[in-house]
mmCIF file with all atom_site columns, C-alpha atoms in Angstrom:
data_model
loop_
_atom_site.group_PDB
_atom_site.id
_atom_site.type_symbol
_atom_site.label_atom_id
_atom_site.label_alt_id
_atom_site.label_comp_id
_atom_site.label_asym_id
_atom_site.label_entity_id
_atom_site.label_seq_id
_atom_site.pdbx_PDB_ins_code
_atom_site.Cartn_x
_atom_site.Cartn_y
_atom_site.Cartn_z
_atom_site.occupancy
_atom_site.B_iso_or_equiv
_atom_site.pdbx_formal_charge
_atom_site.auth_seq_id
_atom_site.auth_comp_id
_atom_site.auth_asym_id
_atom_site.auth_atom_id
_atom_site.pdbx_PDB_model_num
ATOM 1   C CA . MET A 1 1   ? 98.569  137.716 95.193  1.00 0.00 ? 140 MET A CA 1
ATOM 2   C CA . THR A 1 2   ? 99.719  134.611 94.037  1.00 0.00 ? 141 THR A CA 1
ATOM 3   C CA . ASN A 1 3   ? 99.490  131.597 96.019  1.00 0.00 ? 142 ASN A CA 1
ATOM 4   C CA . SER A 1 4   ? 102.678 131.709 97.575  1.00 0.00 ? 143 SER A CA 1
ATOM 5   C CA . ASN A 1 5   ? 102.383 135.315 98.324  1.00 0.00 ? 144 ASN A CA 1
ATOM 6   C CA . LEU A 1 6   ? 99.253  134.500 100.152 1.00 0.00 ? 145 LEU A CA 1
ATOM 7   C CA . ASP A 1 7   ? 100.499 131.670 101.974 1.00 0.00 ? 146 ASP A CA 1
ATOM 8   C CA . GLN A 1 8   ? 103.428 133.803 103.001 1.00 0.00 ? 147 GLN A CA 1
ATOM 9   C CA . ALA A 1 9   ? 101.039 136.482 104.243 1.00 0.00 ? 148 ALA A CA 1
ATOM 10  C CA . ALA A 1 10  ? 99.040  133.870 106.396 1.00 0.00 ? 149 ALA A CA 1
ATOM 11  C CA . ALA A 1 11  ? 102.060 132.793 107.826 1.00 0.00 ? 150 ALA A CA 1
ATOM 12  C CA . ASP A 1 12  ? 103.244 136.306 108.674 1.00 0.00 ? 151 ASP A CA 1
ATOM 13  C CA . LEU A 1 13  ? 100.056 137.456 110.156 1.00 0.00 ? 152 LEU A CA 1
ATOM 14  C CA . GLY A 1 14  ? 100.063 134.214 112.275 1.00 0.00 ? 153 GLY A CA 1
ATOM 15  C CA . MET A 1 15  ? 97.396  131.957 113.985 1.00 0.00 ? 154 MET A CA 1
ATOM 16  C CA . GLY A 1 16  ? 96.588  134.779 116.761 1.00 0.00 ? 155 GLY A CA 1
ATOM 17  C CA . GLY A 1 17  ? 95.857  134.244 120.424 1.00 0.00 ? 156 GLY A CA 1
ATOM 18  C CA . ASN A 1 18  ? 98.827  135.028 122.447 1.00 0.00 ? 157 ASN A CA 1
ATOM 19  C CA . LEU A 1 19  ? 101.065 134.348 119.773 1.00 0.00 ? 158 LEU A CA 1
ATOM 20  C CA . ALA A 1 20  ? 99.920  137.856 118.144 1.00 0.00 ? 159 ALA A CA 1
ATOM 21  C CA . PRO A 1 21  ? 102.263 140.923 119.018 1.00 0.00 ? 160 PRO A CA 1
ATOM 22  C CA . GLU A 1 22  ? 99.573  143.338 119.817 1.00 0.00 ? 161 GLU A CA 1
ATOM 23  C CA . ALA A 1 23  ? 98.730  144.026 123.403 1.00 0.00 ? 162 ALA A CA 1
ATOM 24  C CA . ASP A 1 24  ? 95.603  145.839 122.595 1.00 0.00 ? 163 ASP A CA 1
ATOM 25  C CA . ASP A 1 25  ? 92.143  144.601 121.495 1.00 0.00 ? 164 ASP A CA 1
ATOM 26  C CA . SER A 1 26  ? 92.053  147.020 118.572 1.00 0.00 ? 165 SER A CA 1
ATOM 27  C CA . GLY A 1 27  ? 95.290  146.173 117.080 1.00 0.00 ? 166 GLY A CA 1
ATOM 28  C CA . TYR A 1 28  ? 94.581  142.291 117.437 1.00 0.00 ? 167 TYR A CA 1
ATOM 29  C CA . ARG A 1 29  ? 91.191  142.419 115.915 1.00 0.00 ? 168 ARG A CA 1
ATOM 30  C CA . LYS A 1 30  ? 93.008  144.270 113.036 1.00 0.00 ? 169 LYS A CA 1
ATOM 31  C CA . ARG A 1 31  ? 95.322  141.622 112.621 1.00 0.00 ? 170 ARG A CA 1
ATOM 32  C CA . MET A 1 32  ? 92.820  138.976 112.782 1.00 0.00 ? 171 MET A CA 1
ATOM 33  C CA . GLU A 1 33  ? 90.439  140.798 110.102 1.00 0.00 ? 172 GLU A CA 1
ATOM 34  C CA . ARG A 1 34  ? 93.594  140.692 107.681 1.00 0.00 ? 173 ARG A CA 1
ATOM 35  C CA . ARG A 1 35  ? 94.044  137.153 108.362 1.00 0.00 ? 174 ARG A CA 1
ATOM 36  C CA . GLN A 1 36  ? 90.408  136.252 107.781 1.00 0.00 ? 175 GLN A CA 1
ATOM 37  C CA . GLU A 1 37  ? 90.774  138.154 104.458 1.00 0.00 ? 176 GLU A CA 1
ATOM 38  C CA . VAL A 1 38  ? 93.976  136.388 103.604 1.00 0.00 ? 177 VAL A CA 1
ATOM 39  C CA . GLN A 1 39  ? 92.339  133.031 104.734 1.00 0.00 ? 178 GLN A CA 1
ATOM 40  C CA . ARG A 1 40  ? 89.126  133.733 102.268 1.00 0.00 ? 179 ARG A CA 1
ATOM 41  C CA . GLN A 1 41  ? 91.606  134.291 99.196  1.00 0.00 ? 180 GLN A CA 1
ATOM 42  C CA . ARG A 1 42  ? 93.504  131.273 99.852  1.00 0.00 ? 181 ARG A CA 1
ATOM 43  C CA . VAL A 1 43  ? 90.160  129.061 100.052 1.00 0.00 ? 182 VAL A CA 1
ATOM 44  C CA . GLU A 1 44  ? 88.513  130.899 97.062  1.00 0.00 ? 183 GLU A CA 1
ATOM 45  C CA . GLU A 1 45  ? 91.395  130.376 94.699  1.00 0.00 ? 184 GLU A CA 1
ATOM 46  C CA . ARG A 1 46  ? 92.068  126.801 95.770  1.00 0.00 ? 185 ARG A CA 1
ATOM 47  C CA . ASN A 1 47  ? 88.893  125.120 94.241  1.00 0.00 ? 186 ASN A CA 1
ATOM 48  C CA . ARG A 1 48  ? 90.111  121.902 92.381  1.00 0.00 ? 187 ARG A CA 1
ATOM 49  C CA . GLU A 1 49  ? 88.941  118.454 93.267  1.00 0.00 ? 188 GLU A CA 1
ATOM 50  C CA . LYS A 1 50  ? 90.654  115.327 92.771  1.00 0.00 ? 189 LYS A CA 1
ATOM 51  C CA . GLY A 1 51  ? 91.327  111.833 93.951  1.00 0.00 ? 190 GLY A CA 1
ATOM 52  C CA . LEU A 1 52  ? 94.013  112.157 96.356  1.00 0.00 ? 191 LEU A CA 1
ATOM 53  C CA . ILE A 1 53  ? 96.851  109.622 97.381  1.00 0.00 ? 192 ILE A CA 1
ATOM 54  C CA . LEU A 1 54  ? 97.437  109.900 100.851 1.00 0.00 ? 193 LEU A CA 1
ATOM 55  C CA . VAL A 1 55  ? 100.157 108.124 102.604 1.00 0.00 ? 194 VAL A CA 1
ATOM 56  C CA . PHE A 1 56  ? 100.667 107.638 106.526 1.00 0.00 ? 195 PHE A CA 1
ATOM 57  C CA . THR A 1 57  ? 103.819 106.512 107.232 1.00 0.00 ? 196 THR A CA 1
ATOM 58  C CA . GLY A 1 58  ? 106.885 106.750 109.973 1.00 0.00 ? 197 GLY A CA 1
ATOM 59  C CA . GLN A 1 59  ? 107.902 104.992 113.403 1.00 0.00 ? 198 GLN A CA 1
ATOM 60  C CA . GLY A 1 60  ? 104.930 106.327 115.418 1.00 0.00 ? 199 GLY A CA 1
ATOM 61  C CA . LYS A 1 61  ? 101.919 105.125 116.164 1.00 0.00 ? 200 LYS A CA 1
ATOM 62  C CA . GLY A 1 62  ? 98.599  106.471 114.572 1.00 0.00 ? 201 GLY A CA 1
ATOM 63  C CA . LYS A 1 63  ? 98.898  105.313 110.677 1.00 0.00 ? 202 LYS A CA 1
ATOM 64  C CA . THR A 1 64  ? 96.240  102.831 110.438 1.00 0.00 ? 203 THR A CA 1
ATOM 65  C CA . THR A 1 65  ? 94.264  105.183 112.990 1.00 0.00 ? 204 THR A CA 1
ATOM 66  C CA . ALA A 1 66  ? 94.500  108.079 110.607 1.00 0.00 ? 205 ALA A CA 1
ATOM 67  C CA . GLY A 1 67  ? 93.297  106.051 107.777 1.00 0.00 ? 206 GLY A CA 1
ATOM 68  C CA . LEU A 1 68  ? 90.474  105.042 109.851 1.00 0.00 ? 207 LEU A CA 1
ATOM 69  C CA . GLY A 1 69  ? 89.358  108.447 110.489 1.00 0.00 ? 208 GLY A CA 1
ATOM 70  C CA . LEU A 1 70  ? 89.413  109.012 106.788 1.00 0.00 ? 209 LEU A CA 1
ATOM 71  C CA . VAL A 1 71  ? 86.968  106.135 106.583 1.00 0.00 ? 210 VAL A CA 1
ATOM 72  C CA . LEU A 1 72  ? 84.643  107.201 109.270 1.00 0.00 ? 211 LEU A CA 1
ATOM 73  C CA . ARG A 1 73  ? 84.430  110.904 107.724 1.00 0.00 ? 212 ARG A CA 1
ATOM 74  C CA . THR A 1 74  ? 84.008  109.279 103.965 1.00 0.00 ? 213 THR A CA 1
ATOM 75  C CA . LEU A 1 75  ? 80.961  107.235 105.310 1.00 0.00 ? 214 LEU A CA 1
ATOM 76  C CA . GLY A 1 76  ? 79.490  109.881 107.196 1.00 0.00 ? 215 GLY A CA 1
ATOM 77  C CA . HIS A 1 77  ? 79.117  111.767 103.646 1.00 0.00 ? 216 HIS A CA 1
ATOM 78  C CA . GLY A 1 78  ? 77.345  108.454 102.529 1.00 0.00 ? 217 GLY A CA 1
ATOM 79  C CA . GLU A 1 79  ? 79.962  107.511 100.374 1.00 0.00 ? 218 GLU A CA 1
ATOM 80  C CA . ARG A 1 80  ? 81.155  103.892 99.756  1.00 0.00 ? 219 ARG A CA 1
ATOM 81  C CA . VAL A 1 81  ? 84.512  102.835 101.133 1.00 0.00 ? 220 VAL A CA 1
ATOM 82  C CA . ALA A 1 82  ? 86.650  99.439  100.670 1.00 0.00 ? 221 ALA A CA 1
ATOM 83  C CA . ILE A 1 83  ? 89.530  98.563  103.294 1.00 0.00 ? 222 ILE A CA 1
ATOM 84  C CA . VAL A 1 84  ? 92.102  95.837  102.118 1.00 0.00 ? 223 VAL A CA 1
ATOM 85  C CA . GLN A 1 85  ? 94.354  94.853  104.982 1.00 0.00 ? 224 GLN A CA 1
ATOM 86  C CA . PHE A 1 86  ? 97.875  93.563  104.195 1.00 0.00 ? 225 PHE A CA 1
ATOM 87  C CA . ILE A 1 87  ? 99.986  91.465  106.602 1.00 0.00 ? 226 ILE A CA 1
ATOM 88  C CA . LYS A 1 88  ? 97.647  91.937  108.998 1.00 0.00 ? 227 LYS A CA 1
ATOM 89  C CA . GLY A 1 89  ? 94.587  89.023  109.724 1.00 0.00 ? 228 GLY A CA 1
ATOM 90  C CA . GLY A 1 90  ? 93.558  86.490  111.839 1.00 0.00 ? 229 GLY A CA 1
ATOM 91  C CA . TRP A 1 91  ? 91.661  88.631  114.216 1.00 0.00 ? 230 TRP A CA 1
ATOM 92  C CA . GLU A 1 92  ? 88.794  90.953  114.266 1.00 0.00 ? 231 GLU A CA 1
ATOM 93  C CA . PRO A 1 93  ? 89.823  94.273  115.484 1.00 0.00 ? 232 PRO A CA 1
ATOM 94  C CA . GLY A 1 94  ? 87.396  96.793  117.092 1.00 0.00 ? 233 GLY A CA 1
ATOM 95  C CA . GLU A 1 95  ? 87.301  99.082  114.242 1.00 0.00 ? 234 GLU A CA 1
ATOM 96  C CA . ALA A 1 96  ? 85.951  96.073  111.948 1.00 0.00 ? 235 ALA A CA 1
ATOM 97  C CA . ARG A 1 97  ? 82.985  95.320  114.508 1.00 0.00 ? 236 ARG A CA 1
ATOM 98  C CA . ALA A 1 98  ? 82.118  99.058  114.527 1.00 0.00 ? 237 ALA A CA 1
ATOM 99  C CA . LEU A 1 99  ? 82.073  99.373  110.936 1.00 0.00 ? 238 LEU A CA 1
ATOM 100 C CA . LYS A 1 100 ? 79.518  96.317  110.539 1.00 0.00 ? 239 LYS A CA 1
ATOM 101 C CA . ALA A 1 101 ? 77.041  99.250  111.313 1.00 0.00 ? 240 ALA A CA 1
ATOM 102 C CA . PHE A 1 102 ? 77.342  100.545 108.004 1.00 0.00 ? 241 PHE A CA 1
ATOM 103 C CA . GLY A 1 103 ? 76.286  97.407  105.937 1.00 0.00 ? 242 GLY A CA 1
ATOM 104 C CA . ASP A 1 104 ? 77.377  97.392  102.563 1.00 0.00 ? 243 ASP A CA 1
ATOM 105 C CA . GLN A 1 105 ? 78.530  100.803 102.263 1.00 0.00 ? 244 GLN A CA 1
ATOM 106 C CA . VAL A 1 106 ? 82.080  99.535  103.634 1.00 0.00 ? 245 VAL A CA 1
ATOM 107 C CA . VAL A 1 107 ? 83.879  96.216  102.772 1.00 0.00 ? 246 VAL A CA 1
ATOM 108 C CA . TRP A 1 108 ? 86.804  94.952  104.908 1.00 0.00 ? 247 TRP A CA 1
ATOM 109 C CA . HIS A 1 109 ? 89.324  92.477  103.925 1.00 0.00 ? 248 HIS A CA 1
ATOM 110 C CA . ALA A 1 110 ? 91.845  91.347  106.413 1.00 0.00 ? 249 ALA A CA 1
ATOM 111 C CA . LEU A 1 111 ? 94.018  89.222  103.795 1.00 0.00 ? 250 LEU A CA 1
ATOM 112 C CA . GLY A 1 112 ? 97.349  88.545  105.665 1.00 0.00 ? 251 GLY A CA 1
ATOM 113 C CA . GLU A 1 113 ? 98.293  85.920  108.344 1.00 0.00 ? 252 GLU A CA 1
ATOM 114 C CA . GLY A 1 114 ? 100.092 88.080  110.618 1.00 0.00 ? 253 GLY A CA 1
ATOM 115 C CA . PHE A 1 115 ? 103.408 89.478  111.188 1.00 0.00 ? 254 PHE A CA 1
ATOM 116 C CA . THR A 1 116 ? 106.558 87.691  109.687 1.00 0.00 ? 255 THR A CA 1
ATOM 117 C CA . TRP A 1 117 ? 107.590 86.253  112.801 1.00 0.00 ? 256 TRP A CA 1
ATOM 118 C CA . GLU A 1 118 ? 104.159 84.666  113.178 1.00 0.00 ? 257 GLU A CA 1
ATOM 119 C CA . THR A 1 119 ? 103.856 83.271  109.803 1.00 0.00 ? 258 THR A CA 1
ATOM 120 C CA . GLN A 1 120 ? 107.588 82.513  109.059 1.00 0.00 ? 259 GLN A CA 1
ATOM 121 C CA . ASN A 1 121 ? 106.590 81.099  105.604 1.00 0.00 ? 260 ASN A CA 1
ATOM 122 C CA . ARG A 1 122 ? 108.009 84.025  103.165 1.00 0.00 ? 261 ARG A CA 1
ATOM 123 C CA . GLN A 1 123 ? 106.496 82.366  100.106 1.00 0.00 ? 262 GLN A CA 1
ATOM 124 C CA . ARG A 1 124 ? 103.023 82.049  101.601 1.00 0.00 ? 263 ARG A CA 1
ATOM 125 C CA . ASP A 1 125 ? 103.318 85.880  102.736 1.00 0.00 ? 264 ASP A CA 1
ATOM 126 C CA . GLN A 1 126 ? 104.017 86.741  99.283  1.00 0.00 ? 265 GLN A CA 1
ATOM 127 C CA . GLN A 1 127 ? 101.183 84.986  98.012  1.00 0.00 ? 266 GLN A CA 1
ATOM 128 C CA . LEU A 1 128 ? 99.042  86.333  100.148 1.00 0.00 ? 267 LEU A CA 1
ATOM 129 C CA . VAL A 1 129 ? 100.232 89.850  99.340  1.00 0.00 ? 268 VAL A CA 1
ATOM 130 C CA . GLY A 1 130 ? 99.590  89.278  95.735  1.00 0.00 ? 269 GLY A CA 1
ATOM 131 C CA . GLU A 1 131 ? 96.164  88.168  96.434  1.00 0.00 ? 270 GLU A CA 1
ATOM 132 C CA . ALA A 1 132 ? 95.326  91.135  98.512  1.00 0.00 ? 271 ALA A CA 1
ATOM 133 C CA . TRP A 1 133 ? 96.730  93.647  95.876  1.00 0.00 ? 272 TRP A CA 1
ATOM 134 C CA . GLN A 1 134 ? 94.453  92.057  93.405  1.00 0.00 ? 273 GLN A CA 1
ATOM 135 C CA . THR A 1 135 ? 91.239  92.551  95.785  1.00 0.00 ? 274 THR A CA 1
ATOM 136 C CA . ALA A 1 136 ? 92.647  95.936  95.990  1.00 0.00 ? 275 ALA A CA 1
ATOM 137 C CA . LEU A 1 137 ? 92.623  96.569  92.450  1.00 0.00 ? 276 LEU A CA 1
ATOM 138 C CA . SER A 1 138 ? 89.211  95.612  91.797  1.00 0.00 ? 277 SER A CA 1
ATOM 139 C CA . TYR A 1 139 ? 88.184  98.284  94.153  1.00 0.00 ? 278 TYR A CA 1
ATOM 140 C CA . LEU A 1 140 ? 90.589  100.990 92.855  1.00 0.00 ? 279 LEU A CA 1
ATOM 141 C CA . ARG A 1 141 ? 88.909  100.374 89.295  1.00 0.00 ? 280 ARG A CA 1
ATOM 142 C CA . ASP A 1 142 ? 85.318  100.740 90.993  1.00 0.00 ? 281 ASP A CA 1
ATOM 143 C CA . SER A 1 143 ? 83.674  104.083 90.174  1.00 0.00 ? 282 SER A CA 1
ATOM 144 C CA . GLN A 1 144 ? 81.166  103.616 93.014  1.00 0.00 ? 283 GLN A CA 1
ATOM 145 C CA . VAL A 1 145 ? 83.945  103.533 95.730  1.00 0.00 ? 284 VAL A CA 1
ATOM 146 C CA . LYS A 1 146 ? 84.938  106.815 96.985  1.00 0.00 ? 285 LYS A CA 1
ATOM 147 C CA . LEU A 1 147 ? 87.773  106.035 99.067  1.00 0.00 ? 286 LEU A CA 1
ATOM 148 C CA . VAL A 1 148 ? 90.052  102.605 99.384  1.00 0.00 ? 287 VAL A CA 1
ATOM 149 C CA . LEU A 1 149 ? 92.386  101.981 102.685 1.00 0.00 ? 288 LEU A CA 1
ATOM 150 C CA . LEU A 1 150 ? 95.343  99.958  101.869 1.00 0.00 ? 289 LEU A CA 1
ATOM 151 C CA . ASP A 1 151 ? 96.490  99.348  105.453 1.00 0.00 ? 290 ASP A CA 1
ATOM 152 C CA . GLU A 1 152 ? 99.947  98.206  105.967 1.00 0.00 ? 291 GLU A CA 1
ATOM 153 C CA . LEU A 1 153 ? 100.641 98.108  102.231 1.00 0.00 ? 292 LEU A CA 1
ATOM 154 C CA . ASN A 1 154 ? 103.844 100.048 102.817 1.00 0.00 ? 293 ASN A CA 1
ATOM 155 C CA . VAL A 1 155 ? 105.039 97.058  104.885 1.00 0.00 ? 294 VAL A CA 1
ATOM 156 C CA . ALA A 1 156 ? 104.475 94.924  101.963 1.00 0.00 ? 295 ALA A CA 1
ATOM 157 C CA . LEU A 1 157 ? 106.361 96.983  100.028 1.00 0.00 ? 296 LEU A CA 1
ATOM 158 C CA . LYS A 1 158 ? 109.473 97.431  102.504 1.00 0.00 ? 297 LYS A CA 1
ATOM 159 C CA . LEU A 1 159 ? 109.572 93.379  102.725 1.00 0.00 ? 298 LEU A CA 1
ATOM 160 C CA . GLY A 1 160 ? 109.734 93.057  98.909  1.00 0.00 ? 299 GLY A CA 1
ATOM 161 C CA . TYR A 1 161 ? 106.652 91.228  98.421  1.00 0.00 ? 300 TYR A CA 1
ATOM 162 C CA . ILE A 1 162 ? 105.289 93.968  96.013  1.00 0.00 ? 301 ILE A CA 1
ATOM 163 C CA . GLU A 1 163 ? 107.084 96.426  93.667  1.00 0.00 ? 302 GLU A CA 1
ATOM 164 C CA . ALA A 1 164 ? 106.637 100.292 94.194  1.00 0.00 ? 303 ALA A CA 1
ATOM 165 C CA . ASP A 1 165 ? 106.056 100.461 90.703  1.00 0.00 ? 304 ASP A CA 1
ATOM 166 C CA . THR A 1 166 ? 103.178 97.974  90.443  1.00 0.00 ? 305 THR A CA 1
ATOM 167 C CA . VAL A 1 167 ? 101.416 99.701  93.362  1.00 0.00 ? 306 VAL A CA 1
ATOM 168 C CA . ILE A 1 168 ? 101.958 103.146 91.636  1.00 0.00 ? 307 ILE A CA 1
ATOM 169 C CA . ALA A 1 169 ? 100.465 102.061 88.436  1.00 0.00 ? 308 ALA A CA 1
ATOM 170 C CA . GLY A 1 170 ? 97.495  100.532 89.876  1.00 0.00 ? 309 GLY A CA 1
ATOM 171 C CA . LEU A 1 171 ? 96.837  103.503 91.839  1.00 0.00 ? 310 LEU A CA 1
ATOM 172 C CA . GLN A 1 172 ? 96.768  105.541 88.704  1.00 0.00 ? 311 GLN A CA 1
ATOM 173 C CA . GLU A 1 173 ? 93.849  103.471 87.460  1.00 0.00 ? 312 GLU A CA 1
ATOM 174 C CA . ARG A 1 174 ? 91.459  105.167 89.994  1.00 0.00 ? 313 ARG A CA 1
ATOM 175 C CA . PRO A 1 175 ? 88.655  107.132 88.861  1.00 0.00 ? 314 PRO A CA 1
ATOM 176 C CA . GLU A 1 176 ? 89.332  110.791 88.887  1.00 0.00 ? 315 GLU A CA 1
ATOM 177 C CA . LEU A 1 177 ? 87.639  111.328 92.338  1.00 0.00 ? 316 LEU A CA 1
ATOM 178 C CA . CYS A 1 178 ? 88.530  108.352 94.045  1.00 0.00 ? 317 CYS A CA 1
ATOM 179 C CA . HIS A 1 179 ? 90.996  108.659 97.116  1.00 0.00 ? 318 HIS A CA 1
ATOM 180 C CA . VAL A 1 180 ? 93.276  106.170 98.368  1.00 0.00 ? 319 VAL A CA 1
ATOM 181 C CA . ALA A 1 181 ? 94.982  105.944 101.716 1.00 0.00 ? 320 ALA A CA 1
ATOM 182 C CA . VAL A 1 182 ? 98.002  103.774 102.124 1.00 0.00 ? 321 VAL A CA 1
ATOM 183 C CA . THR A 1 183 ? 99.363  102.973 105.626 1.00 0.00 ? 322 THR A CA 1
ATOM 184 C CA . GLY A 1 184 ? 102.349 101.483 107.202 1.00 0.00 ? 323 GLY A CA 1
ATOM 185 C CA . ARG A 1 185 ? 106.056 102.000 108.357 1.00 0.00 ? 324 ARG A CA 1
ATOM 186 C CA . GLY A 1 186 ? 108.775 102.343 105.473 1.00 0.00 ? 325 GLY A CA 1
ATOM 187 C CA . ALA A 1 187 ? 107.052 103.894 102.364 1.00 0.00 ? 326 ALA A CA 1
ATOM 188 C CA . PRO A 1 188 ? 109.499 103.851 99.630  1.00 0.00 ? 327 PRO A CA 1
ATOM 189 C CA . LYS A 1 189 ? 110.711 106.983 98.024  1.00 0.00 ? 328 LYS A CA 1
ATOM 190 C CA . ASP A 1 190 ? 108.686 106.496 94.844  1.00 0.00 ? 329 ASP A CA 1
ATOM 191 C CA . LEU A 1 191 ? 105.283 106.115 96.508  1.00 0.00 ? 330 LEU A CA 1
ATOM 192 C CA . ILE A 1 192 ? 105.948 109.045 98.606  1.00 0.00 ? 331 ILE A CA 1
ATOM 193 C CA . GLU A 1 193 ? 107.120 111.100 95.308  1.00 0.00 ? 332 GLU A CA 1
ATOM 194 C CA . ALA A 1 194 ? 103.652 110.201 93.635  1.00 0.00 ? 333 ALA A CA 1
ATOM 195 C CA . ALA A 1 195 ? 101.531 111.038 96.836  1.00 0.00 ? 334 ALA A CA 1
ATOM 196 C CA . ASP A 1 196 ? 99.488  114.366 97.337  1.00 0.00 ? 335 ASP A CA 1
ATOM 197 C CA . LEU A 1 197 ? 99.599  114.157 101.052 1.00 0.00 ? 336 LEU A CA 1
ATOM 198 C CA . VAL A 1 198 ? 102.588 112.430 102.992 1.00 0.00 ? 337 VAL A CA 1
ATOM 199 C CA . THR A 1 199 ? 102.115 112.250 106.812 1.00 0.00 ? 338 THR A CA 1
ATOM 200 C CA . GLU A 1 200 ? 105.204 110.804 108.656 1.00 0.00 ? 339 GLU A CA 1
ATOM 201 C CA . MET A 1 201 ? 104.220 109.731 112.477 1.00 0.00 ? 340 MET A CA 1
ATOM 202 C CA . THR A 1 202 ? 107.143 110.244 114.834 1.00 0.00 ? 341 THR A CA 1
ATOM 203 C CA . LEU A 1 203 ? 107.841 108.071 117.915 1.00 0.00 ? 342 LEU A CA 1
ATOM 204 C CA . VAL A 1 204 ? 108.569 110.185 121.000 1.00 0.00 ? 343 VAL A CA 1
ATOM 205 C CA . HIS A 1 205 ? 107.020 107.665 123.503 1.00 0.00 ? 344 HIS A CA 1
ATOM 206 C CA . HIS A 1 206 ? 105.453 104.127 123.444 1.00 0.00 ? 345 HIS A CA 1
ATOM 207 C CA . PRO A 1 207 ? 104.086 102.471 126.398 1.00 0.00 ? 346 PRO A CA 1
ATOM 208 C CA . PHE A 1 208 ? 105.249 98.871  125.007 1.00 0.00 ? 347 PHE A CA 1
ATOM 209 C CA . ARG A 1 209 ? 108.504 99.603  124.719 1.00 0.00 ? 348 ARG A CA 1
ATOM 210 C CA . GLU A 1 210 ? 109.133 102.095 127.735 1.00 0.00 ? 349 GLU A CA 1
ATOM 211 C CA . GLN A 1 211 ? 106.581 100.745 130.279 1.00 0.00 ? 350 GLN A CA 1
ATOM 212 C CA . GLY A 1 212 ? 105.686 97.066  129.163 1.00 0.00 ? 351 GLY A CA 1
ATOM 213 C CA . VAL A 1 213 ? 102.225 97.826  128.697 1.00 0.00 ? 352 VAL A CA 1
ATOM 214 C CA . LYS A 1 214 ? 100.583 95.163  126.632 1.00 0.00 ? 353 LYS A CA 1
ATOM 215 C CA . ALA A 1 215 ? 98.309  95.781  123.527 1.00 0.00 ? 354 ALA A CA 1
ATOM 216 C CA . GLN A 1 216 ? 95.052  96.831  124.776 1.00 0.00 ? 355 GLN A CA 1
ATOM 217 C CA . ALA A 1 217 ? 91.473  96.984  123.393 1.00 0.00 ? 356 ALA A CA 1
ATOM 218 C CA . GLY A 1 218 ? 90.321  100.394 121.758 1.00 0.00 ? 357 GLY A CA 1
ATOM 219 C CA . ILE A 1 219 ? 94.210  101.682 121.815 1.00 0.00 ? 358 ILE A CA 1
ATOM 220 C CA . GLU A 1 220 ? 95.799  99.063  119.562 1.00 0.00 ? 359 GLU A CA 1
ATOM 221 C CA . PHE A 1 221 ? 93.035  96.832  118.220 1.00 0.00 ? 360 PHE A CA 1
#
């Protein structure tokens, strides 16, 4: 079977559980045996490795959290990680404190001075974004770094403080097996098209907007 046929076969066989149509155990087992074989073939035929561009965007919460999950996973494999935060700065969030336990296996740069309504200075904001980008490039070009997290870079792109073409060109300078995760609302179309994985967080409920709940330690920072 081709990859697309295998994908369709997997979709047709389904996830199992109570979603499967078979009422008897024997029929269900046969379905899951077929599903197992299809999955084995799917995994066997997809054996490439490459450095990925992963974009986490959208109005919902969880974009930075997703990027930090990749950071923790990569560190767990003994690899080096670099984190460059755009826009954000001026405080030390819980994750920065926790990651100190990994020593020089991870580097963290918070190179902004806060949100636009806090800084109130477009020229200064743009200057800091430019400096953060130069820092990011130094890690994107480093063959010893397995993952680079560019937190809130999408926001800097949306605000017009850096061009998408500049970012995409920089991402292409990475070593072959270096991954990069880009977070923030408003990822531009060109970056989305260049990415290998794009996840859009959808806002359904938010306690700040709906209940007046303030930002809390361990949840927002």
